[in-house]
Coordinates of N, CA and C in Angstrom, one line a residue:
M1 N 7.2 -9.3 -12.3 CA 7.8 -8.5 -11.2 C 8.7 -9.3 -10.3
T2 N 9.9 -9.0 -10.2 CA 10.8 -9.7 -9.3 C 10.6 -9.3 -7.9
E3 N 10.6 -10.3 -7.0 CA 10.4 -10.0 -5.6 C 11.5 -10.5 -4.8
R4 N 11.8 -9.9 -3.6 CA 12.8 -10.3 -2.7 C 12.2 -10.4 -1.3
K5 N 12.2 -11.6 -0.7 CA 11.6 -11.7 0.6 C 12.7 -11.6 1.7
T6 N 12.4 -10.9 2.8 CA 13.3 -10.8 3.9 C 13.1 -11.9 4.9
S7 N 13.8 -11.9 6.0 CA 13.7 -12.9 7.0 C 12.7 -12.6 8.1
H8 N 12.0 -11.5 7.9 CA 11.0 -11.1 8.9 C 9.9 -12.1 9.1
P9 N 9.2 -12.1 10.3 CA 8.2 -13.1 10.5 C 7.1 -13.1 9.5
S10 N 6.6 -11.9 9.1 CA 5.5 -11.9 8.1 C 6.2 -11.9 6.7
S11 N 5.3 -12.1 5.7 CA 5.8 -12.1 4.3 C 6.1 -10.7 3.9
V12 N 7.3 -10.3 3.7 CA 7.7 -9.0 3.3 C 8.3 -9.1 1.9
V13 N 7.7 -8.3 0.9 CA 8.1 -8.4 -0.4 C 8.7 -7.0 -0.8
V14 N 9.9 -6.9 -1.2 CA 10.6 -5.7 -1.7 C 10.6 -5.8 -3.2
L15 N 10.0 -4.8 -3.9 CA 10.0 -4.8 -5.4 C 11.3 -4.3 -5.9
D16 N 12.1 -5.1 -6.5 CA 13.3 -4.6 -7.1 C 13.4 -4.6 -8.6
H17 N 12.2 -4.5 -9.2 CA 12.1 -4.3 -10.6 C 12.8 -3.0 -11.1
P18 N 13.5 -3.0 -12.2 CA 14.2 -1.8 -12.6 C 13.3 -0.6 -12.7
L19 N 12.1 -0.7 -13.2 CA 11.2 0.4 -13.4 C 10.8 1.0 -12.0
V20 N 10.6 0.1 -11.0 CA 10.2 0.5 -9.7 C 11.4 1.3 -9.1
Q21 N 12.6 0.8 -9.2 CA 13.7 1.4 -8.6 C 14.0 2.8 -9.3
H22 N 13.8 2.8 -10.6 CA 14.0 4.1 -11.3 C 13.1 5.1 -10.9
K23 N 11.8 4.8 -10.8 CA 10.8 5.8 -10.4 C 10.9 6.2 -8.9
L24 N 11.3 5.2 -8.1 CA 11.5 5.5 -6.7 C 12.7 6.5 -6.5
T25 N 13.7 6.3 -7.3 CA 14.9 7.3 -7.2 C 14.4 8.7 -7.6
R26 N 13.6 8.8 -8.6 CA 13.1 10.1 -9.1 C 12.2 10.7 -8.0
L27 N 11.4 9.8 -7.3 CA 10.5 10.3 -6.3 C 11.3 10.8 -5.1
R28 N 12.4 10.2 -4.8 CA 13.2 10.7 -3.6 C 13.8 12.0 -3.8
Q29 N 14.1 12.4 -5.0 CA 14.9 13.6 -5.3 C 14.2 14.9 -4.8
K30 N 15.0 15.7 -4.1 CA 14.5 16.9 -3.5 C 13.9 17.8 -4.5
E31 N 14.4 17.9 -5.7 CA 14.0 18.8 -6.7 C 12.7 18.4 -7.5
T32 N 12.3 17.2 -7.2 CA 11.0 16.7 -7.9 C 9.9 17.6 -7.5
S33 N 9.1 18.1 -8.5 CA 8.0 19.0 -8.2 C 6.8 18.2 -7.6
T34 N 5.9 19.0 -7.1 CA 4.6 18.4 -6.6 C 3.9 17.6 -7.7
A35 N 3.8 18.2 -8.9 CA 3.2 17.5 -10.0 C 3.9 16.2 -10.3
G36 N 5.3 16.3 -10.3 CA 6.1 15.1 -10.6 C 6.0 14.0 -9.6
F37 N 5.9 14.5 -8.3 CA 5.8 13.5 -7.2 C 4.5 12.8 -7.3
R38 N 3.4 13.5 -7.6 CA 2.1 12.8 -7.7 C 2.1 11.8 -8.9
R39 N 2.7 12.2 -10.0 CA 2.7 11.3 -11.2 C 3.5 10.1 -10.9
L40 N 4.7 10.2 -10.3 CA 5.5 9.1 -10.0 C 4.8 8.2 -8.9
T41 N 4.2 8.8 -7.9 CA 3.5 8.0 -6.9 C 2.4 7.1 -7.6
R42 N 1.6 7.8 -8.5 CA 0.6 7.1 -9.2 C 1.1 5.9 -10.1
E43 N 2.2 6.2 -10.7 CA 2.9 5.1 -11.6 C 3.4 4.0 -10.7
L44 N 4.0 4.3 -9.6 CA 4.5 3.2 -8.7 C 3.3 2.5 -8.0
S45 N 2.2 3.2 -7.8 CA 1.0 2.5 -7.3 C 0.5 1.4 -8.2
L46 N 0.5 1.6 -9.5 CA 0.1 0.6 -10.4 C 1.0 -0.7 -10.3
L47 N 2.3 -0.4 -10.2 CA 3.3 -1.5 -10.1 C 3.1 -2.3 -8.8
M48 N 2.9 -1.5 -7.7 CA 2.7 -2.2 -6.4 C 1.4 -3.0 -6.3
A49 N 0.4 -2.4 -7.0 CA -0.9 -3.1 -7.0 C -0.8 -4.5 -7.7
Y50 N 0.1 -4.5 -8.7 CA 0.3 -5.8 -9.5 C 0.8 -6.9 -8.5
E51 N 1.7 -6.5 -7.6 CA 2.2 -7.5 -6.6 C 1.2 -7.8 -5.5
A52 N 0.6 -6.7 -5.0 CA -0.3 -6.9 -3.9 C -1.5 -7.8 -4.3
T53 N -1.9 -7.8 -5.6 CA -3.1 -8.6 -6.0 C -2.7 -10.0 -6.5
R54 N -1.4 -10.3 -6.4 CA -0.9 -11.6 -7.0 C -1.7 -12.8 -6.6
D55 N -2.2 -12.9 -5.3 CA -2.8 -14.1 -4.8 C -4.4 -14.0 -4.9
L56 N -4.9 -13.1 -5.6 CA -6.4 -13.1 -5.7 C -6.9 -14.3 -6.3
P57 N -8.0 -14.9 -5.8 CA -8.6 -16.1 -6.3 C -9.2 -15.9 -7.7
L58 N -9.1 -16.9 -8.5 CA -9.7 -16.9 -9.9 C -10.8 -18.0 -10.0
E59 N -11.7 -17.8 -10.9 CA -12.6 -18.8 -11.3 C -12.6 -19.0 -12.8
T60 N -12.8 -20.2 -13.3 CA -12.8 -20.5 -14.7 C -14.2 -20.2 -15.3
V61 N -14.2 -19.5 -16.4 CA -15.4 -19.2 -17.1 C -15.3 -19.6 -18.6
E62 N -16.5 -19.8 -19.2 CA -16.5 -20.1 -20.6 C -16.9 -18.8 -21.4
I63 N -16.1 -18.5 -22.4 CA -16.3 -17.2 -23.1 C -16.3 -17.5 -24.6
E64 N -16.8 -16.6 -25.4 CA -16.7 -16.7 -26.9 C -15.9 -15.6 -27.4
T65 N -14.8 -16.0 -28.1 CA -13.9 -15.1 -28.8 C -14.5 -14.8 -30.2
P66 N -14.0 -13.9 -31.0 CA -14.5 -13.8 -32.4 C -14.3 -15.0 -33.2
L67 N -13.5 -16.0 -32.7 CA -13.2 -17.2 -33.5 C -13.8 -18.5 -33.0
E68 N -14.0 -18.6 -31.6 CA -14.5 -19.8 -31.1 C -14.8 -19.7 -29.6
W69 N -15.3 -20.7 -29.0 CA -15.5 -20.8 -27.5 C -14.3 -21.3 -26.9
T70 N -14.0 -20.7 -25.7 CA -12.8 -21.1 -25.0 C -13.0 -20.9 -23.5
H71 N -12.0 -21.3 -22.7 CA -12.1 -21.0 -21.2 C -11.1 -20.0 -20.8
G72 N -11.5 -19.1 -19.9 CA -10.6 -18.1 -19.4 C -10.8 -18.0 -17.9
H73 N -10.2 -17.0 -17.3 CA -10.3 -16.8 -15.8 C -10.6 -15.4 -15.5
L74 N -11.5 -15.3 -14.5 CA -12.0 -14.0 -13.9 C -11.8 -14.1 -12.4
L75 N -11.6 -12.8 -11.9 CA -11.5 -12.8 -10.4 C -12.8 -13.3 -9.8
S76 N -12.6 -14.1 -8.7 CA -13.7 -14.8 -8.0 C -14.1 -14.0 -6.8
G77 N -15.4 -14.1 -6.5 CA -16.0 -13.6 -5.2 C -16.1 -12.0 -5.2
K78 N -16.1 -11.5 -3.9 CA -16.3 -10.1 -3.7 C -15.0 -9.3 -4.0
K79 N -13.9 -9.9 -4.2 CA -12.7 -9.3 -4.7 C -12.1 -8.3 -3.7
L80 N -12.0 -7.0 -4.0 CA -11.1 -6.1 -3.3 C -11.7 -5.0 -2.5
C81 N -11.0 -4.6 -1.4 CA -11.3 -3.3 -0.8 C -10.0 -2.6 -0.6
L82 N -9.8 -1.4 -1.1 CA -8.6 -0.6 -0.9 C -8.9 0.4 0.3
V83 N -8.0 0.3 1.2 CA -8.2 1.2 2.4 C -7.0 2.2 2.5
S84 N -7.4 3.4 2.4 CA -6.4 4.5 2.5 C -6.2 5.0 3.9
I85 N -5.0 5.1 4.4 CA -4.7 5.7 5.7 C -4.5 7.2 5.3
L86 N -5.4 8.1 5.8 CA -5.4 9.5 5.4 C -4.2 10.2 6.1
R87 N -3.8 11.3 5.4 CA -4.2 11.7 4.1 C -3.4 11.2 3.0
A88 N -2.1 10.9 3.3 CA -1.1 10.5 2.3 C -1.5 9.3 1.5
G89 N -2.2 8.4 2.1 CA -2.6 7.1 1.5 C -3.4 7.3 0.2
N90 N -4.0 8.5 0.1 CA -4.8 8.8 -1.1 C -3.9 8.9 -2.4
G91 N -2.7 9.2 -2.2 CA -1.8 9.3 -3.3 C -1.6 7.9 -4.0
I92 N -1.6 6.9 -3.2 CA -1.4 5.5 -3.7 C -2.8 5.0 -4.1
L93 N -3.8 5.3 -3.4 CA -5.2 4.9 -3.7 C -5.6 5.2 -5.1
D94 N -5.3 6.4 -5.6 CA -5.8 6.9 -6.9 C -5.2 6.0 -8.0
G95 N -3.9 5.7 -7.9 CA -3.2 4.9 -8.9 C -3.8 3.5 -8.9
M96 N -4.0 2.9 -7.7 CA -4.5 1.5 -7.7 C -6.0 1.4 -8.3
L97 N -6.7 2.5 -8.1 CA -8.1 2.5 -8.6 C -8.1 2.5 -10.2
D98 N -7.0 3.1 -10.7 CA -6.9 3.0 -12.2 C -6.8 1.6 -12.7
L99 N -6.2 0.7 -11.9 CA -6.0 -0.7 -12.2 C -7.2 -1.5 -11.9
V100 N -7.8 -1.2 -10.7 CA -9.0 -2.0 -10.3 C -10.1 -1.1 -9.9
P101 N -10.8 -0.5 -10.9 CA -11.8 0.6 -10.7 C -13.0 0.1 -10.0
A102 N -13.3 -1.2 -10.0 CA -14.5 -1.7 -9.3 C -14.2 -2.0 -7.8
A103 N -13.0 -1.8 -7.3 CA -12.8 -2.1 -5.9 C -13.5 -1.1 -5.0
R104 N -14.0 -1.6 -3.9 CA -14.6 -0.8 -2.8 C -13.4 0.0 -2.1
V105 N -13.8 1.1 -1.5 CA -12.8 1.9 -0.9 C -13.2 2.3 0.5
G106 N -12.2 2.2 1.4 CA -12.4 2.6 2.8 C -11.3 3.6 3.2
H107 N -11.6 4.4 4.2 CA -10.7 5.4 4.7 C -10.5 5.3 6.2
I108 N -9.3 5.4 6.7 CA -9.0 5.5 8.1 C -8.2 6.8 8.3
G109 N -8.7 7.7 9.2 CA -7.9 8.9 9.5 C -7.1 8.7 10.7
L110 N -5.8 8.8 10.6 CA -4.9 8.6 11.7 C -3.8 9.7 11.6
F111 N -3.4 10.3 12.7 CA -2.3 11.2 12.7 C -1.3 10.8 13.8
R112 N -0.1 11.1 13.6 CA 1.0 10.7 14.6 C 1.2 11.8 15.5
D113 N 1.0 11.5 16.8 CA 1.2 12.5 17.8 C 2.7 12.9 17.8
P114 N 3.1 14.1 17.6 CA 4.5 14.5 17.5 C 5.4 14.2 18.7
A115 N 4.7 14.2 19.9 CA 5.4 14.0 21.1 C 5.6 12.5 21.4
T116 N 4.6 11.7 21.3 CA 4.6 10.3 21.6 C 4.9 9.4 20.4
L117 N 4.7 9.9 19.2 CA 4.7 9.2 17.9 C 3.7 8.1 17.8
E118 N 2.7 8.1 18.7 CA 1.6 7.2 18.7 C 0.5 7.6 17.8
P119 N -0.3 6.7 17.1 CA -1.4 7.1 16.2 C -2.6 7.5 17.0
V120 N -3.3 8.6 16.5 CA -4.6 9.0 17.0 C -5.6 9.0 15.9
E121 N -6.7 8.3 16.1 CA -7.7 8.1 15.1 C -8.7 9.3 15.1
Y122 N -9.1 9.8 13.9 CA -10.1 10.9 13.9 C -11.2 10.6 12.9
Y123 N -11.1 9.5 12.1 CA -12.1 9.2 11.1 C -11.9 7.7 10.7
M124 N -13.1 7.0 10.4 CA -13.0 5.7 9.8 C -14.4 5.4 9.1
K125 N -14.3 5.0 7.8 CA -15.5 4.7 7.0 C -15.1 3.5 6.2
L126 N -15.8 2.4 6.3 CA -15.5 1.1 5.6 C -16.7 0.5 5.0
P127 N -16.5 -0.3 3.9 CA -17.7 -1.0 3.3 C -18.2 -2.0 4.4
E128 N -19.5 -2.3 4.3 CA -20.1 -3.2 5.3 C -19.6 -4.6 5.1
D129 N -19.3 -5.0 3.8 CA -18.9 -6.4 3.6 C -17.4 -6.6 3.5
I130 N -16.7 -5.8 4.4 CA -15.2 -5.8 4.3 C -14.7 -7.2 4.7
G131 N -15.4 -8.0 5.4 CA -15.0 -9.3 5.8 C -14.9 -10.3 4.6
E132 N -15.6 -10.0 3.5 CA -15.7 -10.8 2.4 C -14.7 -10.4 1.3
R133 N -13.9 -9.4 1.6 CA -13.0 -8.9 0.6 C -11.5 -8.9 1.0
V134 N -10.6 -9.0 0.1 CA -9.2 -8.9 0.4 C -8.9 -7.4 0.5
C135 N -8.4 -7.0 1.7 CA -8.2 -5.6 2.0 C -6.7 -5.2 1.7
I136 N -6.5 -4.2 0.9 CA -5.2 -3.7 0.6 C -5.1 -2.3 1.3
V137 N -4.3 -2.2 2.3 CA -4.1 -1.0 3.1 C -3.0 -0.2 2.6
V138 N -3.2 1.0 2.2 CA -2.1 1.8 1.6 C -1.7 3.1 2.4
D139 N -0.4 3.3 2.5 CA 0.1 4.4 3.2 C 1.6 4.6 2.6
P140 N 2.0 5.7 2.2 CA 3.3 5.8 1.5 C 4.5 5.4 2.4
M141 N 4.4 5.6 3.7 CA 5.6 5.3 4.6 C 5.2 4.4 5.7
L142 N 6.1 3.4 5.9 CA 6.0 2.5 7.1 C 7.2 2.9 8.0
A143 N 7.0 3.8 8.9 CA 8.0 4.4 9.7 C 8.2 3.6 11.0
T144 N 7.5 4.1 12.1 CA 7.5 3.3 13.3 C 6.7 2.1 13.2
G145 N 5.7 2.1 12.4 CA 4.7 0.9 12.2 C 3.5 1.1 13.1
H146 N 3.5 2.1 14.0 CA 2.4 2.2 14.9 C 1.1 2.5 14.2
S147 N 1.1 3.5 13.3 CA -0.1 3.8 12.6 C -0.7 2.7 11.7
A148 N 0.2 2.0 11.1 CA -0.2 0.8 10.2 C -0.8 -0.3 11.1
A149 N -0.1 -0.6 12.2 CA -0.7 -1.6 13.1 C -2.0 -1.2 13.7
A150 N -2.1 0.1 14.1 CA -3.4 0.6 14.6 C -4.5 0.5 13.6
A151 N -4.2 0.8 12.3 CA -5.2 0.7 11.3 C -5.6 -0.7 11.0
I152 N -4.7 -1.6 11.0 CA -5.0 -3.0 10.8 C -5.8 -3.6 12.0
D153 N -5.5 -3.1 13.2 CA -6.3 -3.5 14.4 C -7.7 -3.2 14.2
R154 N -8.0 -2.0 13.7 CA -9.4 -1.5 13.5 C -10.0 -2.2 12.4
L155 N -9.3 -2.6 11.3 CA -9.9 -3.3 10.2 C -10.3 -4.7 10.7
K156 N -9.4 -5.4 11.4 CA -9.7 -6.7 11.9 C -10.9 -6.7 12.9
H157 N -11.0 -5.6 13.7 CA -12.1 -5.5 14.6 C -13.4 -5.3 13.8
A158 N -13.3 -4.7 12.6 CA -14.5 -4.5 11.7 C -14.8 -5.7 10.9
G159 N -14.0 -6.8 11.0 CA -14.3 -8.0 10.3 C -13.4 -8.4 9.2
A160 N -12.4 -7.6 8.9 CA -11.5 -7.9 7.8 C -10.6 -9.1 8.2
R161 N -10.4 -10.0 7.2 CA -9.7 -11.3 7.5 C -8.5 -11.5 6.6
Q162 N -8.5 -10.9 5.4 CA -7.4 -11.0 4.5 C -6.8 -9.6 4.2
L163 N -5.6 -9.3 4.7 CA -5.1 -8.0 4.6 C -3.6 -8.0 4.0
V164 N -3.4 -7.0 3.2 CA -2.0 -6.7 2.7 C -1.7 -5.2 2.9
F165 N -0.5 -5.0 3.4 CA -0.1 -3.6 3.6 C 0.9 -3.2 2.5
V166 N 0.6 -2.0 1.9 CA 1.4 -1.6 0.7 C 2.0 -0.2 1.0
C167 N 3.3 0.0 0.9 CA 3.9 1.3 1.1 C 5.0 1.6 0.1
L168 N 5.4 2.8 -0.1 CA 6.5 3.1 -1.0 C 7.8 2.8 -0.3
L169 N 7.9 3.2 1.0 CA 9.2 3.0 1.7 C 8.9 2.5 3.1
A170 N 9.8 1.7 3.7 CA 9.7 1.2 5.0 C 11.0 1.3 5.7
A171 N 10.9 1.5 7.0 CA 12.1 1.5 7.9 C 12.2 0.1 8.5
P172 N 13.4 -0.4 8.8 CA 13.5 -1.7 9.5 C 12.7 -1.8 10.8
E173 N 12.6 -0.7 11.5 CA 11.9 -0.6 12.8 C 10.4 -0.8 12.5
G174 N 9.9 -0.2 11.5 CA 8.4 -0.3 11.2 C 8.1 -1.7 10.7
V175 N 8.9 -2.3 9.9 CA 8.7 -3.7 9.4 C 8.7 -4.6 10.6
A176 N 9.6 -4.5 11.5 CA 9.7 -5.4 12.6 C 8.4 -5.2 13.5
F177 N 8.0 -3.9 13.7 CA 6.8 -3.7 14.6 C 5.6 -4.3 14.0
L178 N 5.3 -4.0 12.7 CA 4.1 -4.5 12.1 C 4.1 -6.0 11.9
S179 N 5.3 -6.6 11.7 CA 5.4 -8.0 11.5 C 5.1 -8.7 12.8
K180 N 5.5 -8.1 13.9 CA 5.3 -8.7 15.3 C 3.8 -8.5 15.6
A181 N 3.2 -7.4 15.4 CA 1.8 -7.1 15.7 C 0.9 -7.9 14.9
H182 N 1.2 -8.0 13.6 CA 0.3 -8.7 12.6 C 1.1 -9.6 11.7
P183 N 1.6 -10.8 12.2 CA 2.4 -11.7 11.4 C 1.7 -12.3 10.2
D184 N 0.3 -12.2 10.1 CA -0.4 -12.7 9.0 C -0.6 -11.7 7.9
V185 N -0.1 -10.5 8.0 CA -0.3 -9.5 7.0 C 1.0 -9.4 6.1
K186 N 0.8 -9.5 4.8 CA 1.9 -9.4 3.9 C 2.2 -7.9 3.7
I187 N 3.5 -7.6 3.6 CA 3.9 -6.2 3.4 C 4.6 -6.1 2.1
V188 N 4.1 -5.2 1.3 CA 4.7 -4.9 -0.1 C 5.3 -3.5 -0.1
T189 N 6.6 -3.4 -0.4 CA 7.2 -2.1 -0.4 C 8.2 -2.0 -1.5
C190 N 8.6 -0.8 -1.9 CA 9.6 -0.6 -2.9 C 11.1 -0.5 -2.3
S191 N 11.2 -0.3 -1.0 CA 12.5 -0.3 -0.4 C 12.4 -0.3 1.1
I192 N 13.3 -1.0 1.8 CA 13.5 -0.9 3.2 C 14.7 -0.1 3.4
D193 N 14.5 1.1 3.9 CA 15.6 2.1 4.1 C 16.5 1.8 5.3
R194 N 17.4 2.6 5.6 CA 18.5 2.4 6.6 C 17.9 2.4 8.0
E195 N 17.2 3.5 8.4 CA 16.8 3.6 9.8 C 15.8 4.7 9.9
L196 N 15.3 4.9 11.2 CA 14.5 6.0 11.6 C 15.4 7.0 12.3
D197 N 15.2 8.3 12.1 CA 15.9 9.3 12.9 C 15.2 9.6 14.2
D198 N 15.7 10.5 15.0 CA 15.1 10.8 16.3 C 13.7 11.4 16.3
H199 N 13.4 11.9 15.1 CA 12.0 12.5 14.9 C 11.0 11.5 14.3
G200 N 11.5 10.3 14.0 CA 10.6 9.3 13.5 C 10.5 9.3 12.0
Y201 N 11.5 10.0 11.3 CA 11.5 10.1 9.8 C 12.4 9.0 9.3
I202 N 12.0 8.4 8.1 CA 12.8 7.4 7.5 C 14.0 8.0 6.8
R203 N 15.1 7.4 7.0 CA 16.4 7.9 6.4 C 16.9 6.8 5.5
P204 N 17.4 7.1 4.2 CA 17.4 8.4 3.6 C 16.0 8.9 3.3
G205 N 15.0 8.1 3.0 CA 13.6 8.5 2.8 C 13.4 9.4 1.6
L206 N 12.3 10.1 1.7 CA 11.9 11.1 0.7 C 11.2 12.3 1.2
G207 N 11.4 12.5 2.5 CA 10.7 13.6 3.2 C 9.3 13.2 3.6
D208 N 8.4 14.2 3.8 CA 7.0 14.0 4.2 C 6.2 13.7 3.0
A209 N 5.7 12.5 2.8 CA 5.0 12.1 1.6 C 3.7 13.0 1.4
G210 N 3.0 13.2 2.5 CA 1.8 14.0 2.4 C 2.0 15.4 1.9
D211 N 3.0 16.1 2.5 CA 3.4 17.4 2.1 C 3.8 17.5 0.7
R212 N 4.6 16.5 0.2 CA 5.1 16.5 -1.2 C 4.0 16.2 -2.2
L213 N 3.0 15.4 -1.7 CA 1.9 15.1 -2.6 C 0.9 16.2 -2.8
F214 N 0.7 17.0 -1.7 CA -0.3 18.0 -1.7 C 0.2 19.4 -1.7
G215 N 1.5 19.5 -1.7 CA 2.2 20.9 -1.8 C 1.9 21.7 -0.6
T216 N 1.9 21.1 0.5 CA 1.6 21.9 1.8 C 2.8 22.3 2.5
K217 N 4.0 22.1 2.0 CA 5.2 22.5 2.7 C 6.3 22.7 1.7

């Protein structure tokens, strides 16, 4: 997977692999159906998970193949916790669980106040051992960055120490905000789009990811 890093303070990785960009373009299209949007999001989730888990620690183990004994590598320690920012984060969560089915899962319920654009929490449930796991936080859109930063604030307060934020699309404003609030958090995205509009939507974007995933609009 080819990566391109920006000059932002935190580590920002934009996935420019041809398959990622092909699927993202299909995802953006207005005529893509709800079923197609879900399928493409799931496929992109697998590709993003590949990059998000690049730095997981390994341990050397001895195994027996059908021909001989040899050494291999397995993931070390408590491994992963996938944290979905509800509700749209579940669209990415499902695809990542296909790749790492043993991962623990947490949920944070946040919605953006339409007047202030500030995040409001209504739910949070996390594994007790979250401090021992690499936490991959998933949400399709990094727009203003306020919800992502608020979610990571809560995760750190709960004991999380290693965090990665994964999204389909990001706005420059959201990347800058999250990078400043949490410079230790790696951001993985398929695209950094042009800008936010006056309503806090990413342009050109792909519309409301939650509504397109769940067919609610």
